[in-house]
Tab-separated table of C-alpha atoms in Angstrom:
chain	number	residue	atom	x	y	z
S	2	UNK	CA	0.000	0.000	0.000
S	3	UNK	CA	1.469	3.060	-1.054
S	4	UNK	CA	0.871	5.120	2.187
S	5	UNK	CA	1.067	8.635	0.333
S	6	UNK	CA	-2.327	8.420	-1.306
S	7	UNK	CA	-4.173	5.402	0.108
S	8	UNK	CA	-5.095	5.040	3.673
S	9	UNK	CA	-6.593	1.700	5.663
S	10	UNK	CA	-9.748	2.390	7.593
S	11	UNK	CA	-11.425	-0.087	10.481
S	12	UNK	CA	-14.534	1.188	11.485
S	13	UNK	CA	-15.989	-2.143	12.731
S	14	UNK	CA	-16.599	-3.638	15.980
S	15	UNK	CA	-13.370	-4.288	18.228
S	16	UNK	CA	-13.856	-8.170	17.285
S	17	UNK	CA	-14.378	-8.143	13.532
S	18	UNK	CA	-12.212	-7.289	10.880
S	19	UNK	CA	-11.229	-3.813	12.160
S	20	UNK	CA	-9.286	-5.393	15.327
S	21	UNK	CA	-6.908	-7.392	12.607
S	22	UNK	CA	-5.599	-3.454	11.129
S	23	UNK	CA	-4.075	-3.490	14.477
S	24	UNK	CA	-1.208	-4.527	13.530
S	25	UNK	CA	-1.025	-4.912	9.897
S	26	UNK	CA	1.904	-2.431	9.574
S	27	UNK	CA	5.579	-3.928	10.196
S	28	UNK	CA	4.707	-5.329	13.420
S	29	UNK	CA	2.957	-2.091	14.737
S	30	UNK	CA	0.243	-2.272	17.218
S	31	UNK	CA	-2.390	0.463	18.504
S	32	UNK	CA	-1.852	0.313	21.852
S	33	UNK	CA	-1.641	-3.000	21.883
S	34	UNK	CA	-4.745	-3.374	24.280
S	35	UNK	CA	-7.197	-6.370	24.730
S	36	UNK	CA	-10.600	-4.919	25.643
S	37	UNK	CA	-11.532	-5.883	29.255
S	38	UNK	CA	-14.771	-7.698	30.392
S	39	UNK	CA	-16.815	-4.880	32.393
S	40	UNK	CA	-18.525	-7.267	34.711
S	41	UNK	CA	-21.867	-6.611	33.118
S	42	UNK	CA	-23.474	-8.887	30.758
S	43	UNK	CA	-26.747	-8.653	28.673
S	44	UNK	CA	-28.854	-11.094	27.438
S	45	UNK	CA	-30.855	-9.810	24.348
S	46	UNK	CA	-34.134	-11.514	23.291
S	47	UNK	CA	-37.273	-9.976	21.400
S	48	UNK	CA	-40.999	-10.049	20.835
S	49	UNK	CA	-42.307	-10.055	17.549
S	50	UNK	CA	-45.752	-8.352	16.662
S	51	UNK	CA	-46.511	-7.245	19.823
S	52	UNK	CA	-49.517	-4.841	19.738
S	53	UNK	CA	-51.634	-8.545	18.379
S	54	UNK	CA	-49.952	-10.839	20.144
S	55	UNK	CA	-49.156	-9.201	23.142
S	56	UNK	CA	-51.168	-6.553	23.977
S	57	UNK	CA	-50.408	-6.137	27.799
S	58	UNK	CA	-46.697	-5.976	27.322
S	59	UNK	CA	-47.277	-3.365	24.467
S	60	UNK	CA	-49.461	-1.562	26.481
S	61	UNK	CA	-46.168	-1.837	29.438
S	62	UNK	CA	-43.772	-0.868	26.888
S	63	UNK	CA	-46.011	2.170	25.265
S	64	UNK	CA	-44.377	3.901	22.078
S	65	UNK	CA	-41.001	4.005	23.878
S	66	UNK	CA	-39.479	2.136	26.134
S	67	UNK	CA	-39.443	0.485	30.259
S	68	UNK	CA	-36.632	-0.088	32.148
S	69	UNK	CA	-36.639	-1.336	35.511
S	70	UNK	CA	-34.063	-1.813	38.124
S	71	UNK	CA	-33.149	-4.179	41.130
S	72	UNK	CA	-29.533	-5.184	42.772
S	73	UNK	CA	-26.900	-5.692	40.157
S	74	UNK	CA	-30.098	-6.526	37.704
S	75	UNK	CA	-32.164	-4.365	35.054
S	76	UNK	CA	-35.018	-5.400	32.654
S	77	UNK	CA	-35.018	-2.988	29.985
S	78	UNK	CA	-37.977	-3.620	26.832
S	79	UNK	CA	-37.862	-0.778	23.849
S	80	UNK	CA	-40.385	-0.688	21.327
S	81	UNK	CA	-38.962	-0.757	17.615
S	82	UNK	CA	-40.768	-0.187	14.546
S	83	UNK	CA	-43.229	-3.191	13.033
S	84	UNK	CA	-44.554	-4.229	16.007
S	85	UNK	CA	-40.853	-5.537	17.344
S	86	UNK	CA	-39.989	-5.312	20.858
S	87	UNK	CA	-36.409	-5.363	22.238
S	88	UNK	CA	-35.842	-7.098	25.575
S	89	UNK	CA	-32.516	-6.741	27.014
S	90	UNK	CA	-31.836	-8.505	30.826
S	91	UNK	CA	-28.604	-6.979	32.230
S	92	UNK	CA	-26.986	-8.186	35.776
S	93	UNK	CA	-23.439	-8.295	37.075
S	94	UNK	CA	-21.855	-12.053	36.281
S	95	UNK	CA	-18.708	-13.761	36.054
S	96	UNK	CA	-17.629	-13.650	32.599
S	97	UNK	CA	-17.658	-17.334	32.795
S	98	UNK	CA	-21.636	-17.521	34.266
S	99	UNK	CA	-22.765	-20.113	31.502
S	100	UNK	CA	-20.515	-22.695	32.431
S	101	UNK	CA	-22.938	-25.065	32.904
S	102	UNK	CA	-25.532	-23.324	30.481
S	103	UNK	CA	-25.954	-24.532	26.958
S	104	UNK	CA	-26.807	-20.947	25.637
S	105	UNK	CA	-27.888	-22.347	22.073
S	106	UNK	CA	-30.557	-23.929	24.126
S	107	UNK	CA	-33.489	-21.157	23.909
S	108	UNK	CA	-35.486	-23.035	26.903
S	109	UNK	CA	-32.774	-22.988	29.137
S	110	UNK	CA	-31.724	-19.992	29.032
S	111	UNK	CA	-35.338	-18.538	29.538
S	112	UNK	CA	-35.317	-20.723	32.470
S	113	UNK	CA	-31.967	-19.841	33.963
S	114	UNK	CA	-33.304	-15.972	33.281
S	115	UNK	CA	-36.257	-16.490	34.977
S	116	UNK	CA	-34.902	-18.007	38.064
S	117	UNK	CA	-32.505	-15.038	38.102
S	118	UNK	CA	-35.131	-12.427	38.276
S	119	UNK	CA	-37.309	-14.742	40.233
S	120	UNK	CA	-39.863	-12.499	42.268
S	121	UNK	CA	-40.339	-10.084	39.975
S	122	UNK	CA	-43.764	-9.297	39.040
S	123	UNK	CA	-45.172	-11.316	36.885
S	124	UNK	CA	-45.739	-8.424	33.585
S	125	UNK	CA	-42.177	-8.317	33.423
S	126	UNK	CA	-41.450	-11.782	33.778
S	127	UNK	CA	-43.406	-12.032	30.755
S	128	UNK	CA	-40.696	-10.051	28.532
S	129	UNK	CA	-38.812	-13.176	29.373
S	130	UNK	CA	-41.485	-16.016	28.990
S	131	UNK	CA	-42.496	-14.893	25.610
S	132	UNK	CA	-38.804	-14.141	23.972
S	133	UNK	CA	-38.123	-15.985	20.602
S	134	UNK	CA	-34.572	-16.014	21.138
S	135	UNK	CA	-31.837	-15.388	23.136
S	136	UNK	CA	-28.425	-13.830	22.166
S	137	UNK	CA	-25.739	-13.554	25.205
S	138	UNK	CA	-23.900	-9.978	24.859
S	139	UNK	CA	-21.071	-9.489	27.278
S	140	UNK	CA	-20.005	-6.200	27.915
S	141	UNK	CA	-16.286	-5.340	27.005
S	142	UNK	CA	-14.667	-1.612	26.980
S	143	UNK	CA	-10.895	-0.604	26.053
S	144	UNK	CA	-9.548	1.335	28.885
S	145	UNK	CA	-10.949	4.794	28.959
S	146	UNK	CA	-8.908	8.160	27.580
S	147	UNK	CA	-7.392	4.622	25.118
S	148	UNK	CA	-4.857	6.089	22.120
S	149	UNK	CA	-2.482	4.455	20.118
S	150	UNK	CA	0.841	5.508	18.420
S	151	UNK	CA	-0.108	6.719	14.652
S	152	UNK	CA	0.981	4.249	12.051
S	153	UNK	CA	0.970	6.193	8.677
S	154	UNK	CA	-1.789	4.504	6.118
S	155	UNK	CA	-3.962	3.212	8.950
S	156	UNK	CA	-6.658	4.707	11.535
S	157	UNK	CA	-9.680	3.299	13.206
S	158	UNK	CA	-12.966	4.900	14.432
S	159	UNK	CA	-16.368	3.880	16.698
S	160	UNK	CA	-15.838	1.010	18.330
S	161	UNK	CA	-12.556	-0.486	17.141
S	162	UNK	CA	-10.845	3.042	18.203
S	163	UNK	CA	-12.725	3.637	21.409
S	164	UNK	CA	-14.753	0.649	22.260
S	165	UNK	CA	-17.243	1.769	25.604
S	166	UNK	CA	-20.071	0.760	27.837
S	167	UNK	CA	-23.212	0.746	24.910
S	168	UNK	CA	-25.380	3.536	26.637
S	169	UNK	CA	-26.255	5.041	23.080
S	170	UNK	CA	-22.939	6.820	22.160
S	171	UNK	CA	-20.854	4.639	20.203
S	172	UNK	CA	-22.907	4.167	17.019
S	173	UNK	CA	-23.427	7.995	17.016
S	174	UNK	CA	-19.550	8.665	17.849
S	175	UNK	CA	-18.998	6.133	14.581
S	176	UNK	CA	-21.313	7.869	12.300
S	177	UNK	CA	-20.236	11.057	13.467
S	178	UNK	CA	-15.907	10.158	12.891
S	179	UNK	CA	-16.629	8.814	9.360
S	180	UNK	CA	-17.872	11.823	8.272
S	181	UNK	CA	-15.341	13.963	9.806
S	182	UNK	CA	-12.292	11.620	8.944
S	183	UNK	CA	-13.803	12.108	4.903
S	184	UNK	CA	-14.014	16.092	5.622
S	185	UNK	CA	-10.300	16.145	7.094
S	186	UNK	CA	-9.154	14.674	4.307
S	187	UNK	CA	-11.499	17.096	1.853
S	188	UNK	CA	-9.737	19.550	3.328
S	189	UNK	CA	-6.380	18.849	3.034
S	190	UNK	CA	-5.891	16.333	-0.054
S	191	UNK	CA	-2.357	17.395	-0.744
S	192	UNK	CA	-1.301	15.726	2.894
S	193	UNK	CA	-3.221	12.577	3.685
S	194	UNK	CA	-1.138	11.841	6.809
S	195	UNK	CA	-1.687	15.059	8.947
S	196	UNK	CA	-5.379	15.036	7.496
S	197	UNK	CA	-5.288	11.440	9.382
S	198	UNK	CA	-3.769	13.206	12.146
S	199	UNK	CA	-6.053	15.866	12.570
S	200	UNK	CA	-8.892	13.373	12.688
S	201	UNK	CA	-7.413	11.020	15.239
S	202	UNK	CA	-6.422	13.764	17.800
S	203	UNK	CA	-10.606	15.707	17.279
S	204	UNK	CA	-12.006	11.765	18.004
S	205	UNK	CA	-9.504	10.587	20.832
S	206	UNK	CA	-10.404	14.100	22.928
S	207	UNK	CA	-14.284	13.249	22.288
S	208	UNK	CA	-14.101	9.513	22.352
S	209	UNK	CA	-12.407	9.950	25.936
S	210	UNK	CA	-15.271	11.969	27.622
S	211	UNK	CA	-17.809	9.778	26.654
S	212	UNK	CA	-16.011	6.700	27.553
S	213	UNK	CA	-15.785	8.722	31.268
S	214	UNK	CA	-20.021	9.184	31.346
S	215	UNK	CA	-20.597	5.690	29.675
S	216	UNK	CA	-18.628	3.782	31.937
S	217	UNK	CA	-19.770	6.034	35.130
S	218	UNK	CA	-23.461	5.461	33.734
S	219	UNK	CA	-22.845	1.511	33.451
S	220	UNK	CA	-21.732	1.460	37.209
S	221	UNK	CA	-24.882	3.080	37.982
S	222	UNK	CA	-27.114	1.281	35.985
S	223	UNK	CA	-26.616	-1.823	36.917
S	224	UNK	CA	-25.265	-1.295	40.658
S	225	UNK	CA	-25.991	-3.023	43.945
S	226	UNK	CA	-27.919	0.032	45.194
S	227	UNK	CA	-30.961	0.277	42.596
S	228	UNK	CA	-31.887	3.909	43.654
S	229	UNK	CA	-28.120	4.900	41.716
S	230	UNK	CA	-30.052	4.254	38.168
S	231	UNK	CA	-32.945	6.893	38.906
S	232	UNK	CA	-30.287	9.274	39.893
S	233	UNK	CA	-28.257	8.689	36.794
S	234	UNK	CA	-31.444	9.600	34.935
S	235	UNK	CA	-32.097	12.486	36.740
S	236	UNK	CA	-28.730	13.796	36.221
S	237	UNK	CA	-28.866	13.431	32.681
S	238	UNK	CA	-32.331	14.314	32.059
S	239	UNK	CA	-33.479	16.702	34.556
S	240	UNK	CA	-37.144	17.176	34.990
């Protein structure tokens, strides 16, 4: 790759194809970080056609979304267009928790998510009962204020740059870098390499202050004293 006029760009997920650009140039590495397990995982399932088929937990959910929190638990349901109904159960967990959990098998995992929140009332329980599938999402995050040594011809942006907590910043920090990376190098065509630069330095300054309130917000969230969520909220969306 002739560096001078073509530049290599990972803007996928820390896992996929972006983490191998890592060190794709003579040995070079960005930091050379593995992203660390947070200690918060989320299991993801979903409820398909809701408003017919469900019309209680529609009517819970409304036209947005319910979230509800309990000691190093939350139960979080968002309404999505067509009907479609995210449900995403969060709790503090070894990273290991599944051992002895076959998490392809959809019945057991209800059932080991059920006995988890057992004594909840029964409406939210429900989000559970009725899932159609289960997908387990560990939380990772790369250490916060994370940079790397610039390697001419290569640069990375959303979450293989600056992977975070996922409290609705990271897909709008991605969008948001590739079209600033494209107008750094509009603006300065004759020198890809301090266009490249430019970009990195503008994303690592932003990257790093959400990574602060997304990682604060996660400890919050899902924290042994329940009454920590509602505060979070009220901090960040004052009545």
């Amino acid at each position: 790759m002739n560096t001078s006029s073509h530049a290599g760009l990972g803007p996928c997920g820390l896992w996929g194809v972006a983490a191998q650009t890592r060190s794709i140039r003579s040995g070079h590495s960005f930091g050379g970080l593995t992203p660390h397990y947070t200690g918060v995982t989320s299991v993801e399932t979903s409820l398909d056609d809701v408003d017919t088929r469900h019309p209680d937990l529609a009517r819970l959910v409304g036209d947005g979304s319910v979230a509800v929190y309990s000691v190093n638990r939350s139960l979080v349901a968002q309404r999505n267009s067509g009907g479609h109904v995210k449900v995403y159960a969060k709790f503090r967990a070894p990273l290991d928790w599944h051992t002895n959990l076959d998490l392809a098998d959809v019945e057991a995992v209800r059932s080991s998510l059920l006995a988890l929140f057992d004594g909840w009332a029964t409406p939210l329980l429900d989000l559970l009962r009725h899932g159609t599938a289960f997908a387990h999402r560990p939380f990772y995050a790369l250490p916060v204020s994370h940079t790397w040594t610039h390697v001419p011809g290569v640069t990375l942006l959303g979450d293989a740059a600056h992977l975070m907590p996922p409290l609705g910043a990271g897909a709008n920090l991605a969008m948001m870098e590739g079209a600033e990376l494209a107008e750094s190098i509009a603006a300065g065509p004759g020198d890809l390499d301090k266009a490249v630069r430019a970009f990195q330095e503008k994303m690592w300054a932003r990257a790093g202050g959400w990574a602060r309130i997304t990682t604060a917000g996660l400890e919050r969230l899902v924290s042994p004293d329940p009454a920590e969520a509602l505060a979070h909220f009220d901090q960040v969306q004052p009545s």
